[in-house]
N, CA and C of each residue as an Amber inpcrd file, in Angstrom:
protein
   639
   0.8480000  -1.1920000   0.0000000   0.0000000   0.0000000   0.0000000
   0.8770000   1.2320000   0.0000000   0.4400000   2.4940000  -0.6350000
   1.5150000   3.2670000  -0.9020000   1.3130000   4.3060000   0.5340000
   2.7470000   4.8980000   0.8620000   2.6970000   5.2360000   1.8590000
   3.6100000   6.5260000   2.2530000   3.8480000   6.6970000   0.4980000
   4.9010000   7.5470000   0.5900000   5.0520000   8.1980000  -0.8230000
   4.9970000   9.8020000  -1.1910000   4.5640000  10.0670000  -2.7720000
   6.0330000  10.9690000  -2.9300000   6.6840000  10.7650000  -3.7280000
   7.3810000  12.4190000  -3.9920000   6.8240000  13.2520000  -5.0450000
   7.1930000  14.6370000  -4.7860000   6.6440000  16.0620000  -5.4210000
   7.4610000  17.3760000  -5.4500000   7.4600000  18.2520000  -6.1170000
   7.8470000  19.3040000  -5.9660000   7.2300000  20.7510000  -5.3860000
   7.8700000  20.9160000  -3.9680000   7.2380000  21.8240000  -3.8220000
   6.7510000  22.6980000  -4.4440000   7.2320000  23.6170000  -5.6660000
   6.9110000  24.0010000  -6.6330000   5.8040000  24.2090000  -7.1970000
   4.9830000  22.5490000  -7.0330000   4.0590000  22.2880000  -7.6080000
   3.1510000  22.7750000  -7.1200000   3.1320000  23.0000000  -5.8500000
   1.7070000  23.7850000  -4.9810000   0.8470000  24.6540000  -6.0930000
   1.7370000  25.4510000  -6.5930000   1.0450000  26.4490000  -7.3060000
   0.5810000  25.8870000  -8.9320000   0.7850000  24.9350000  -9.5450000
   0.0590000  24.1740000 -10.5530000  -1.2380000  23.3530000 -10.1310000
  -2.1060000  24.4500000 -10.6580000  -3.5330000  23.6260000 -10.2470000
  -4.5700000  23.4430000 -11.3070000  -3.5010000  23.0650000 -12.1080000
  -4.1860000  22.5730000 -13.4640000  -2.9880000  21.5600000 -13.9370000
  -4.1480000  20.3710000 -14.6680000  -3.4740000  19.3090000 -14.9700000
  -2.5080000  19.9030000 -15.9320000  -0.5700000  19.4270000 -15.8460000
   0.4130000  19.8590000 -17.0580000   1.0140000  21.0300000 -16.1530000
   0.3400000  21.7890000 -15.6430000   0.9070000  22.7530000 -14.4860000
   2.4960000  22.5180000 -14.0550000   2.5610000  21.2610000 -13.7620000
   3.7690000  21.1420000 -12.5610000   4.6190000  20.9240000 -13.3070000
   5.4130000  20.2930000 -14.9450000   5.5220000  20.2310000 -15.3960000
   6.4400000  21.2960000 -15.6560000   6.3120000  22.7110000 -15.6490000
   7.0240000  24.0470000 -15.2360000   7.9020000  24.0650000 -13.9670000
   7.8840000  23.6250000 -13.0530000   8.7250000  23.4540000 -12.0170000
  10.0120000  23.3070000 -12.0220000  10.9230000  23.6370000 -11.5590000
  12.1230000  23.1970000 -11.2650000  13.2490000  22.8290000 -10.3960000
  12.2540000  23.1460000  -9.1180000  12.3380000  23.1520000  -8.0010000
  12.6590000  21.6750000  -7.6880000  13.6050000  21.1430000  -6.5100000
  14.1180000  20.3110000  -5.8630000  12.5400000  19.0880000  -5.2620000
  12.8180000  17.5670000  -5.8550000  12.0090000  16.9120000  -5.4590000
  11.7880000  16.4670000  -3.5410000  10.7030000  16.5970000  -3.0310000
  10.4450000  16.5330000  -2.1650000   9.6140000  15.0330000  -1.5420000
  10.3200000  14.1200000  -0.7170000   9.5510000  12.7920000  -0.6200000
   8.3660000  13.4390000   0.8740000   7.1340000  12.6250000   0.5970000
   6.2030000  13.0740000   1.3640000   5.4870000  11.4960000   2.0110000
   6.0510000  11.7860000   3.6250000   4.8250000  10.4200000   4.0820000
   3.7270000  10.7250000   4.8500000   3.3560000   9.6050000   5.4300000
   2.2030000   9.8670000   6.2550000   2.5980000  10.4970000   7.2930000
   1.9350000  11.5770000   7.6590000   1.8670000  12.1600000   8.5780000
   2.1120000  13.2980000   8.6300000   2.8460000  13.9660000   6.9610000
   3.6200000  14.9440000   6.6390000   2.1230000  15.9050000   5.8990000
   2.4970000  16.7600000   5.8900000   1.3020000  17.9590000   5.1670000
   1.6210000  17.9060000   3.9190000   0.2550000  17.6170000   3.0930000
   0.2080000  17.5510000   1.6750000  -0.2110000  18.9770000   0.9860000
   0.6390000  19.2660000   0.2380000  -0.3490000  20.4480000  -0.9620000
  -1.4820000  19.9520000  -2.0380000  -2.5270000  19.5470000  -1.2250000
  -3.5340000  19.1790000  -1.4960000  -4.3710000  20.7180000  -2.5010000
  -4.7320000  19.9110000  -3.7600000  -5.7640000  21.2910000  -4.8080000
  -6.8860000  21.1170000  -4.1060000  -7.4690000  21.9090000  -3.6980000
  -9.3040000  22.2240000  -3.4810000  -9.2810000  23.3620000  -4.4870000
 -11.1890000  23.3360000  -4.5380000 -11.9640000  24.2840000  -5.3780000
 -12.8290000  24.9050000  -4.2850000 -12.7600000  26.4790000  -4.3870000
 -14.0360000  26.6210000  -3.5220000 -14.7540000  27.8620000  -4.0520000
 -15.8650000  28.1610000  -4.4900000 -16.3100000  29.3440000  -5.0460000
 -15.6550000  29.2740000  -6.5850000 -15.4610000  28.4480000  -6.6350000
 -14.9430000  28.2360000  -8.4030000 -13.7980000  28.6130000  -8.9940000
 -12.8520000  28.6070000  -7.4420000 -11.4520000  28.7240000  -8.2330000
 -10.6300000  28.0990000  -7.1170000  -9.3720000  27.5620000  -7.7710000
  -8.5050000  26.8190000  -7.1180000  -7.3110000  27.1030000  -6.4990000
  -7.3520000  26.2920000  -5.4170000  -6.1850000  26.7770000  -4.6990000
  -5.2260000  25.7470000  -3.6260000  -4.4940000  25.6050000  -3.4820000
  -3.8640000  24.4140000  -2.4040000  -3.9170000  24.7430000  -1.2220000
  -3.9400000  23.7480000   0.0340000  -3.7950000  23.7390000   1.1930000
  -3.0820000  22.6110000   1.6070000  -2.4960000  23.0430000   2.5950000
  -1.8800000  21.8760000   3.3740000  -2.4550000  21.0820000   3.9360000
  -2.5310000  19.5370000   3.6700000  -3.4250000  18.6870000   5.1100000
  -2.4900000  18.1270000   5.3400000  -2.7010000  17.4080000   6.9340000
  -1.5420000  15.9770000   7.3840000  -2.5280000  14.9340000   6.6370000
  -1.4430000  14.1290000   6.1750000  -1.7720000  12.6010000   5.5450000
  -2.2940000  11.8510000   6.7770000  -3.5640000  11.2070000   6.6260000
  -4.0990000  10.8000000   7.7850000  -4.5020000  10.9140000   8.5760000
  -6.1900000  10.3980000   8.7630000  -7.1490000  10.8920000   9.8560000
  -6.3500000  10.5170000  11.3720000  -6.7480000  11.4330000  12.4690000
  -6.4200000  10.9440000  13.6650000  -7.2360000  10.1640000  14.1840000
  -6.3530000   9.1410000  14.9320000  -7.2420000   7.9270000  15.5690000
  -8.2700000   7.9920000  16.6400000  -9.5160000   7.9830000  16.5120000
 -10.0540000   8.2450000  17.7160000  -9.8830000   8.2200000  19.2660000
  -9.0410000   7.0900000  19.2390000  -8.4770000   6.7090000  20.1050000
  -6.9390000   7.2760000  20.6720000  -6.3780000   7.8970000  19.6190000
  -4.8300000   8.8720000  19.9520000  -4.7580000   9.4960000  18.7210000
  -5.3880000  10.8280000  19.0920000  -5.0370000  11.6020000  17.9070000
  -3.9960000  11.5730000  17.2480000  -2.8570000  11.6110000  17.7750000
  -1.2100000  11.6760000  17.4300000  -0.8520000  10.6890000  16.7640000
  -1.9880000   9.6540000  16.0890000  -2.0200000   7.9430000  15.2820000
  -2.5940000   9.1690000  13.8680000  -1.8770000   8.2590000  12.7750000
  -2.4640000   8.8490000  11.7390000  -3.7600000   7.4470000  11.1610000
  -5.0560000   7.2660000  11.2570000  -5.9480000   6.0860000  10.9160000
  -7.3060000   6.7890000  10.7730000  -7.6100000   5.7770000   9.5200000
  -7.0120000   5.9620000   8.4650000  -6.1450000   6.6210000   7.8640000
  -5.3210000   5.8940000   7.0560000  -4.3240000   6.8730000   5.8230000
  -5.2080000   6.5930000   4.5510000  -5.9800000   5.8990000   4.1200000
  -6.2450000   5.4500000   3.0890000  -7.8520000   5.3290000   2.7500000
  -8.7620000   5.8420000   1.6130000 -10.0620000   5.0390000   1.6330000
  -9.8240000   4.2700000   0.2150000 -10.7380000   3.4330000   0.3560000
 -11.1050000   2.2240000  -0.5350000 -12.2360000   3.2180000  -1.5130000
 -12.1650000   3.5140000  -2.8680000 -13.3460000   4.0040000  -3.9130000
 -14.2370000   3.0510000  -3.7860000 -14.2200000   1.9270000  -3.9280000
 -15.1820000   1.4580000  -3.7690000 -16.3120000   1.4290000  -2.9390000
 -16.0180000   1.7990000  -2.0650000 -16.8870000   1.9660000  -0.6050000
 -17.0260000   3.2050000  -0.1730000 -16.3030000   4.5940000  -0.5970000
 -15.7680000   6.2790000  -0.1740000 -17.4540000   6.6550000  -0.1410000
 -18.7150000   6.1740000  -1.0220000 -19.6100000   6.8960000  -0.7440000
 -20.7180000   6.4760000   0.7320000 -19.9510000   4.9500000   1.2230000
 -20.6260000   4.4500000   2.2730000 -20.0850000   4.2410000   3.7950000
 -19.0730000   4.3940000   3.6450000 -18.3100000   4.3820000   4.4850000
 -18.2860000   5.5980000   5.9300000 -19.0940000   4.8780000   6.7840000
 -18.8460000   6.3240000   7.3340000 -17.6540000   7.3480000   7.9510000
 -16.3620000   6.9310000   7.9780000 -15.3370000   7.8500000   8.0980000
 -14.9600000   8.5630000   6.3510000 -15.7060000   8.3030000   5.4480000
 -15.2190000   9.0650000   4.0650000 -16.7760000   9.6280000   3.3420000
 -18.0180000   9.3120000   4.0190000 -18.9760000   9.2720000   2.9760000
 -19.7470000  10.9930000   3.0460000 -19.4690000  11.3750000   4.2570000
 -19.7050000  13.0300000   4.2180000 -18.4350000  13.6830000   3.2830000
 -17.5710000  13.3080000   3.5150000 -16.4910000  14.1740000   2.8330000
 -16.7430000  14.2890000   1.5590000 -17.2480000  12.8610000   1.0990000
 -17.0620000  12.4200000  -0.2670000 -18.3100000  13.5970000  -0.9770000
 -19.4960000  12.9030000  -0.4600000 -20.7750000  14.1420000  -0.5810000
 -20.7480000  15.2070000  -0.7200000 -20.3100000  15.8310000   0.1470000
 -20.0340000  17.4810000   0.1720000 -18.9740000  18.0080000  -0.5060000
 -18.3450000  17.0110000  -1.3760000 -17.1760000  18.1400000  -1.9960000
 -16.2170000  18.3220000  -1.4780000 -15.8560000  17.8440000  -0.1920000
 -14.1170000  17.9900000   0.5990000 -13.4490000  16.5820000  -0.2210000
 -13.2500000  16.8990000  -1.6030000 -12.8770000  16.0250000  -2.3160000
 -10.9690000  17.0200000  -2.8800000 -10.0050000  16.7910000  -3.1650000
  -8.5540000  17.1080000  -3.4260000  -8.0280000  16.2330000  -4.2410000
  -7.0740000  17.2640000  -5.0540000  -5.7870000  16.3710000  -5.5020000
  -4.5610000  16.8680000  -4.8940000  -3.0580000  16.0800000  -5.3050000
  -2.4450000  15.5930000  -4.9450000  -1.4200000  16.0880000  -6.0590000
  -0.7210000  16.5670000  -6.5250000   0.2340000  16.1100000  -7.5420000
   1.2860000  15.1740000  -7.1770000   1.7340000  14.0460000  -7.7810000
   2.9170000  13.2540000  -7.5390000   3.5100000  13.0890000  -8.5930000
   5.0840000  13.1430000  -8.3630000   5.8220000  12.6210000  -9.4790000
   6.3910000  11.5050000  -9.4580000   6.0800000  10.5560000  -8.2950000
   5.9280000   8.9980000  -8.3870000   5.5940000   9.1260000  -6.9690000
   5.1420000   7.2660000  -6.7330000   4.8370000   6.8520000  -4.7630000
   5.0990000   5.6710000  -4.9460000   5.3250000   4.8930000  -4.2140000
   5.4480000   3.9380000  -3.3920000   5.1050000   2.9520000  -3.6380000
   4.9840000   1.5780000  -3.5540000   4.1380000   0.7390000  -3.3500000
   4.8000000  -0.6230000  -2.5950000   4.5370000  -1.0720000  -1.7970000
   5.4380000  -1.8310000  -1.1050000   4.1910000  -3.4470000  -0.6980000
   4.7410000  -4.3570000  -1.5590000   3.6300000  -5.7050000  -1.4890000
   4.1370000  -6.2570000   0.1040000   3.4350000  -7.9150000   0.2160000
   3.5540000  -8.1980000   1.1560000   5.0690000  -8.2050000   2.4680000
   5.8910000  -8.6040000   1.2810000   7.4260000  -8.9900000   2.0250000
   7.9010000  -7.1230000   2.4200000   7.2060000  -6.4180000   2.2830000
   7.6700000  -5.1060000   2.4270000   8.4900000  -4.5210000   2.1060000
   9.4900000  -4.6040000   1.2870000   9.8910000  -4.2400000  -0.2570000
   9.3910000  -2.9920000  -0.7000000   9.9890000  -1.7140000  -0.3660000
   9.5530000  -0.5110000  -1.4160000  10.0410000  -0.3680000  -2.5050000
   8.9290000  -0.4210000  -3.6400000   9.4000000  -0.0570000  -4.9100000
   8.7190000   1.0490000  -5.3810000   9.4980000   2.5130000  -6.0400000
   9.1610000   3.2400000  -6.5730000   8.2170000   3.3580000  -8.0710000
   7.2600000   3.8990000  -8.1890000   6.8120000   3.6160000  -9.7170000
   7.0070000   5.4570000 -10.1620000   7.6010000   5.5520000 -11.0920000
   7.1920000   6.9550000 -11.4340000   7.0430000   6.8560000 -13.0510000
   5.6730000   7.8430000 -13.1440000   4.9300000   7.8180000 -14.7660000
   5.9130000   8.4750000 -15.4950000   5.5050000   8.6350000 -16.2570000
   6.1460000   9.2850000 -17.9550000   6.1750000  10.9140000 -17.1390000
   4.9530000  11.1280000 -16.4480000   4.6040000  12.8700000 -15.8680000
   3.9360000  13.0320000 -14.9950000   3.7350000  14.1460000 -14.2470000
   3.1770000  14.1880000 -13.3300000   1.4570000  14.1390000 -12.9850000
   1.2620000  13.1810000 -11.9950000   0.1830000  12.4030000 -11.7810000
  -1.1440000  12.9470000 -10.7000000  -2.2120000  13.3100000 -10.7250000
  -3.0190000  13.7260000  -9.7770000  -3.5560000  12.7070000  -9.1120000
  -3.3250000  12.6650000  -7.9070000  -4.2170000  11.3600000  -6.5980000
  -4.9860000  12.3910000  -6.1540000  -6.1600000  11.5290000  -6.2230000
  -7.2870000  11.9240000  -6.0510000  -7.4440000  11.8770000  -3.8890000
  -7.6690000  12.8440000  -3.5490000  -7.7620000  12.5560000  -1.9260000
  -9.1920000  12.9100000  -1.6560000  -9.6800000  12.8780000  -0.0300000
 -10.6970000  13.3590000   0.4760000 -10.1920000  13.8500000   1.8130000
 -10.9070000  14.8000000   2.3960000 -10.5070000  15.6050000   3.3310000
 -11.6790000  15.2910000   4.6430000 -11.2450000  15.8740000   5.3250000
 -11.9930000  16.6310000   6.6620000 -11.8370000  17.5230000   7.3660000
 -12.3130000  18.5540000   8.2820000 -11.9160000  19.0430000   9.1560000
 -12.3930000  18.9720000  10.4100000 -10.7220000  18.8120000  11.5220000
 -11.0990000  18.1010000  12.8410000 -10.5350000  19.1190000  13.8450000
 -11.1130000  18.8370000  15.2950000 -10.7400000  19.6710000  16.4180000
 -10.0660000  19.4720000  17.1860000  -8.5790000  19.4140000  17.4250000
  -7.4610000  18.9780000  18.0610000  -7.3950000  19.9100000  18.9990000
  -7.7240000  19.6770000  20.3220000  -7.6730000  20.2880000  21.3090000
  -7.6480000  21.9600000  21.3390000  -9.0790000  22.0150000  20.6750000
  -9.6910000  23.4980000  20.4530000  -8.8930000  24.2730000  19.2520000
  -8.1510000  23.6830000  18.7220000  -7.3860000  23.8960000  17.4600000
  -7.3400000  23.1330000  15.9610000  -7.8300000  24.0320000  15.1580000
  -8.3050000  22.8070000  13.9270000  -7.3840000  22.2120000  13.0870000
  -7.4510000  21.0130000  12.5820000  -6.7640000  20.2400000  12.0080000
  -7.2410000  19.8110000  10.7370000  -6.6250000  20.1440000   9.3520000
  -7.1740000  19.4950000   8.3530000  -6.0120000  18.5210000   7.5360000
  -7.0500000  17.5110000   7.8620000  -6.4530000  16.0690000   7.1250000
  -7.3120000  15.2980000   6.2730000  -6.4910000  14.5770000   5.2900000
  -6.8490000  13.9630000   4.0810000  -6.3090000  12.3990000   4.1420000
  -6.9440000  11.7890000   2.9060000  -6.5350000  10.4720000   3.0250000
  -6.5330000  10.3090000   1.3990000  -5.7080000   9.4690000   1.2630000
  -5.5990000   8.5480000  -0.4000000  -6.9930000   7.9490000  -0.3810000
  -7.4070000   7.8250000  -1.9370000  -8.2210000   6.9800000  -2.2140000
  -7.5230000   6.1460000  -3.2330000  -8.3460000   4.6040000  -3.0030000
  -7.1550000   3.3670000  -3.7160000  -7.8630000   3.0470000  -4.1960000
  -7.3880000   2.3650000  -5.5220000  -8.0910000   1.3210000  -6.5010000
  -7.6870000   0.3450000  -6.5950000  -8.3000000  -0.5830000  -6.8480000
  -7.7080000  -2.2480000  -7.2210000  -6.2040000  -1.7780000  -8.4480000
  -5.1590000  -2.6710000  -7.9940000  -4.2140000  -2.5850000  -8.6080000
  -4.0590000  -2.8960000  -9.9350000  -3.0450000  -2.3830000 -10.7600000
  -3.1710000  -2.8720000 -12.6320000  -2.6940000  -3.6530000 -12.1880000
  -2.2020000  -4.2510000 -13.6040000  -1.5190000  -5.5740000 -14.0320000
  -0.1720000  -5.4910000 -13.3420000   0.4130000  -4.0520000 -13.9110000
   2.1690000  -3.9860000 -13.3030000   2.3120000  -4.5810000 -11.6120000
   0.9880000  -3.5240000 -11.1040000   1.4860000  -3.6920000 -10.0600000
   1.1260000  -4.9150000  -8.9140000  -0.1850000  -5.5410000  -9.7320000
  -0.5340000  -7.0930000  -9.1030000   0.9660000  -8.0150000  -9.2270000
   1.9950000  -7.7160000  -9.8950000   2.8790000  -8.3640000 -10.2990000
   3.9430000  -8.2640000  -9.0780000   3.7630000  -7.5620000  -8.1400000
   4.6240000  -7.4720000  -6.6350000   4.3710000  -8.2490000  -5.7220000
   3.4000000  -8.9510000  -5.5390000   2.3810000  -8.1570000  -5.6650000
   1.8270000  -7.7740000  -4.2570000   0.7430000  -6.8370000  -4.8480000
  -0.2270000  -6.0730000  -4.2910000  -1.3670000  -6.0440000  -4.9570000
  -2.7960000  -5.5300000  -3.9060000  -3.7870000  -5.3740000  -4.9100000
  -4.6480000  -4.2900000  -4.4010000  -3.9600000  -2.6840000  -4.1500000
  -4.1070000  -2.1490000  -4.4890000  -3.0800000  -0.7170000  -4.6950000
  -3.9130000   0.2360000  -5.2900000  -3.2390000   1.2550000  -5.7660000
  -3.5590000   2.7900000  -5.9620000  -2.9660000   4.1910000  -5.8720000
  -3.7300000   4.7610000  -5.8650000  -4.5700000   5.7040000  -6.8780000
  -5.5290000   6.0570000  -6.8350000  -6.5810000   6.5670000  -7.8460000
  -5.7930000   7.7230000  -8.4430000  -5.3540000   7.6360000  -9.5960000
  -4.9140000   8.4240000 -10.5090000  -6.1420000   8.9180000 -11.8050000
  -6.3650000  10.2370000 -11.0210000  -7.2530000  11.0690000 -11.9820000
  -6.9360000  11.7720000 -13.5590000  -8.0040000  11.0530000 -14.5890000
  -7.4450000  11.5350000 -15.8040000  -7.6990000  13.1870000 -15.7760000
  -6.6680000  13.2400000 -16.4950000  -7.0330000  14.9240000 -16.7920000
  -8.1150000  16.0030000 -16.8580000  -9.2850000  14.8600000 -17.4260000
 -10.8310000  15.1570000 -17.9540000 -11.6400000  15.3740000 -16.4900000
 -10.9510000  14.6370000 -15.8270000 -11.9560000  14.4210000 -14.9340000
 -11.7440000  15.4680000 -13.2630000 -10.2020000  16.0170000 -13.6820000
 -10.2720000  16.7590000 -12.5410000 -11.4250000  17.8580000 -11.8640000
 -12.1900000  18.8180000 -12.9320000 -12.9400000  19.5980000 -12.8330000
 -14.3560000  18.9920000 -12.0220000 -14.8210000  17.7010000 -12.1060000
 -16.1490000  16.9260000 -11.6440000 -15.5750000  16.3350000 -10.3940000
 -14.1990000  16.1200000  -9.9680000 -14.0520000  15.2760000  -8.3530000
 -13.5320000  16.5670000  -7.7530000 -13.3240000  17.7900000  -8.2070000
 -13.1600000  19.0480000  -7.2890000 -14.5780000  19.5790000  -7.1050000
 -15.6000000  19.2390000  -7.6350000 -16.6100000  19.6420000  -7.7230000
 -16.7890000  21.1960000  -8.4450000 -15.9960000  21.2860000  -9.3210000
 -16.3820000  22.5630000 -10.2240000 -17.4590000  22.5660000 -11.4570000
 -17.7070000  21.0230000 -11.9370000 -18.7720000  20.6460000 -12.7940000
 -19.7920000  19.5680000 -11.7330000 -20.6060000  20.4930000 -11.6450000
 -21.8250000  19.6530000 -11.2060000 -22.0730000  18.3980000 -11.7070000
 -21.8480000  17.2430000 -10.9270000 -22.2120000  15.8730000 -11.3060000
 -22.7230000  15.3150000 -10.0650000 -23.4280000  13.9240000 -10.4300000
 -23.9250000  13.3590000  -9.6210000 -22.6590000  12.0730000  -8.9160000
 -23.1860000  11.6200000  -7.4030000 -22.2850000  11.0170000  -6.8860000
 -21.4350000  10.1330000  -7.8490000 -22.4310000   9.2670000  -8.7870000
 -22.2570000   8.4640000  -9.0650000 -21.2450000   8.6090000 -10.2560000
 -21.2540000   9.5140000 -11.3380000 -20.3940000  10.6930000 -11.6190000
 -19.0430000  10.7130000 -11.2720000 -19.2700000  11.3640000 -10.3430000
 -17.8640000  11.5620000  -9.1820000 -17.3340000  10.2770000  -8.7640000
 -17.6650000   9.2570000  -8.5170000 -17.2750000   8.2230000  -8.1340000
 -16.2500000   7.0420000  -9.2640000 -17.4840000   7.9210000 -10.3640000
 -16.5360000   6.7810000 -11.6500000 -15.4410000   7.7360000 -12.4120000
 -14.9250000   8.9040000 -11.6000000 -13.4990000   9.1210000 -11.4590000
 -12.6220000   8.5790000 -11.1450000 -12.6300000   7.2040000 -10.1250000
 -12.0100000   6.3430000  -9.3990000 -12.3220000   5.3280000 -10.2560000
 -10.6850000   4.8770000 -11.2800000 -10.5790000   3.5130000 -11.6920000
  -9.4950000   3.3970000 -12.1050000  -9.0300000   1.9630000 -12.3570000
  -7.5950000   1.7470000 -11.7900000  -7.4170000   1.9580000 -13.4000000
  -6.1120000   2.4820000 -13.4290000  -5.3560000   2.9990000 -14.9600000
  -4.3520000   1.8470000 -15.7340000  -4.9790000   0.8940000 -16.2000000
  -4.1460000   0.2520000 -17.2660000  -2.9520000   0.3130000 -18.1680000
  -2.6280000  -0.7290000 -18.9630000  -1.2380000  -0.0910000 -19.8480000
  -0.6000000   0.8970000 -19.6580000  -0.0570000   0.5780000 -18.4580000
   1.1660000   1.9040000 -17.8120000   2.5230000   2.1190000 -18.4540000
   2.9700000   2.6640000 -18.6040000   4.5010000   3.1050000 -19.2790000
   5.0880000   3.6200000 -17.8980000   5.5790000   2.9870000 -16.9650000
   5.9030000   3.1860000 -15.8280000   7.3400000   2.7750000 -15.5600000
   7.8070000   3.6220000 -15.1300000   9.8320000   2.8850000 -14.4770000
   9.3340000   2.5220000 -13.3270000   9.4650000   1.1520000 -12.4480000
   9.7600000   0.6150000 -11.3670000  10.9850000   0.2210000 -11.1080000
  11.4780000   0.8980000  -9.7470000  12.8370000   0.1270000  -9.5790000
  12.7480000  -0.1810000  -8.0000000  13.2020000  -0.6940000  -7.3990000
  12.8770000  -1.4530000  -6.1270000  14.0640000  -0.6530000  -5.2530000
  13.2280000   0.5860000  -4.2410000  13.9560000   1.0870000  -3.2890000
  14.6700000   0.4010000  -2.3730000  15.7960000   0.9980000  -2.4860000
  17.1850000   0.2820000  -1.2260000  17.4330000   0.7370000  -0.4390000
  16.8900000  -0.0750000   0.6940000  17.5560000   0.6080000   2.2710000
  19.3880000   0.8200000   2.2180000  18.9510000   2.4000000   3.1220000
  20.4150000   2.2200000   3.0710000  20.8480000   1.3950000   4.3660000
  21.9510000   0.3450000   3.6810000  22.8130000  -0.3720000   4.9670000
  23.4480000   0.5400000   6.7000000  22.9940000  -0.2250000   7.2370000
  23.5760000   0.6720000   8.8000000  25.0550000  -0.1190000   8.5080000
  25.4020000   1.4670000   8.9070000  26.9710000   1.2510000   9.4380000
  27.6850000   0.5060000  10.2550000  28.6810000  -0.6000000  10.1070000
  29.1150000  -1.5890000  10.9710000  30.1290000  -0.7220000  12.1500000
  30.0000000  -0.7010000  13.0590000  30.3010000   0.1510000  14.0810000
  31.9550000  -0.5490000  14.2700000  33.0360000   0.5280000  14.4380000
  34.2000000   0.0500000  14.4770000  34.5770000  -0.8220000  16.1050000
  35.2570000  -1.5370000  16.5400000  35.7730000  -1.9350000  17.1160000
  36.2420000  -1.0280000  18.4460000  35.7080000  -0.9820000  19.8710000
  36.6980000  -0.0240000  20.6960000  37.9320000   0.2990000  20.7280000
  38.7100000   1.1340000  21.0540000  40.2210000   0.9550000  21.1450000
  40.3300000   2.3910000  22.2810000  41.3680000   2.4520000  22.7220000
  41.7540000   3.5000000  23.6340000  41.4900000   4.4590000  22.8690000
  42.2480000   4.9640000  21.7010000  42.0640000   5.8730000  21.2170000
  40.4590000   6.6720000  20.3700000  39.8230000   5.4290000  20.6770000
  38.3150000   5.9760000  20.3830000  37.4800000   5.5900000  21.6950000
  37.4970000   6.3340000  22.6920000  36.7260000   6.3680000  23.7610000
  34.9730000   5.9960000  23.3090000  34.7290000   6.1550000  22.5790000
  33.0070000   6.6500000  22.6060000  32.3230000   5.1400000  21.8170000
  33.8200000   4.2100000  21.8920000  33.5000000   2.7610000  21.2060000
  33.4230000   1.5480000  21.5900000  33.8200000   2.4490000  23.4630000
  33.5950000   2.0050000  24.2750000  32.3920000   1.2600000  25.4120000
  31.2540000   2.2540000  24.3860000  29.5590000   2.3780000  25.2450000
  28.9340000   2.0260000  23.7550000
C-alpha cells in the first residue's frame, strides 16, 4: 500500500493538470503524517492547502488512521462518505509513490509525468485547534502492479476528470465516483527502493573512547 509520494514543492502552485511540469524546483519525498499540498476548489477557483496525511485515531489523535479510503466503498463508508458528498474532495500532484507488497519491499513507480491522486478531506478539532487532514483513495491494482504483488493502488485522476471530483462541474455522486478507476497499460519505471545499509560500528580501542559504550 503506498505510503509515501514524492513532489515538488513548486508544484503547490500548478492547479491545473500539465501545471507542474514548469517546475524546477528540488524533489520533495512526502509520508504519512507529513502535510500535503492538497488542490481544493471553492467558489470556483482553485487553490492548495496543506493537510496531514491521515485521519487521527479516535483513540490517539497523534495515530495517523485511516491513511487510506477504498473508492469502492468512499460513498458508504462512514469515516469518508460526508467528505465524499459534500465536496471535501482534493488532488495531490505526484511525481511517483510507493508501493510496497507483502514482504515489504519498497518499490518506486514513477509515470512518464506528473500524476493527480485523487484525496478526500476533513476538518477536525485537536484540542480546540483545527486540524485538516486527508486520506488517499485506492483502486484495485493494474496488471504492473498485481505483479509485486499487491492489490491495491492509488486513484490516478485523468485529466478530464479533474474539474467533476473538485466539484467545479456539477455531477452526480455516481459521476464523481466513476473518477475512481484503476489505470491500465502503464509506461511506468519501477525500480525497487534500497535501504540504506547501517553502518558496521568500528571496534573499541583507547584511542576511540566513545567505542567504548
Amino acid at each position: 500500500m503506498c505510503g509515501k509520494i514524492r513532489a515538488k514543492p513548486g508544484w503547490a502552485a500548478a492547479v491545473s493538470p500539465g501545471g507542474a511540469a514548469a517546475s524546477d524546483a528540488e524533489s520533495r519525498v512526502y509520508r504519512v503524517m507529513n502535510d500535503l499540498p492538497v488542490i481544493v476548489c471553492d467558489g470556483g477557483e482553485r487553490y492548495v492547502m496543506p493537510m496531514r496525511w491521515g485521519f487521527p485515531d479516535p483513540a490517539d489523535p497523534r495515530r495517523p488512521r485511516p491513511i487510506h479510503a477504498r473508492a469502492e466503498t468512499i460513498d458508504v463508508t462512514p469515516s469518508f462518505a460526508a467528505a465524499f458528498r459534500d465536496g471535501q474532495r482534493g488532488i495531490v500532484l505526484a511525481e511517483s509513490f510507493n508501493e510496497a507488497p507483502e514482504d515489504g519491499a519498497q518499490h518506486v513507480l514513477t509515470p512518464p509525468r506528473p500524476v493527480g491522486i485523487a484525496v478526500v478531506w476533513r476538518r477536525f478539532e485537536m484540542g480546540g485547534a483545527p486540524l485538516l487532514a486527508c486520506v488517499m483513495v485506492t483502486v484495485a491494482a493494474n496488471a504492473l502492479l498485481r505483479g509485486l504483488p499487491t492489490d491495491r493502488m492509488p486513484a490516478l485522476l485523468d485529466d478530464t476528470d479533474w474539474a467533476v471530483w473538485l466539484g467545479e462541474t456539477p455531477a452526480s455522486p455516481e459521476t464523481v465516483k466513476a473518477c475512481l478507476k484503476t489505470v491500465e497499460g502503464t509506461r511506468w519505471t519501477m525500480t525497487r527502493e534500497e535501504r540504506a545499509a547501517a553502518g558496521r560500528r568500528a571496534r573499541p580501542t583507547v584511542s576511540d573512547p566513545p567505542g567504548l559504550f
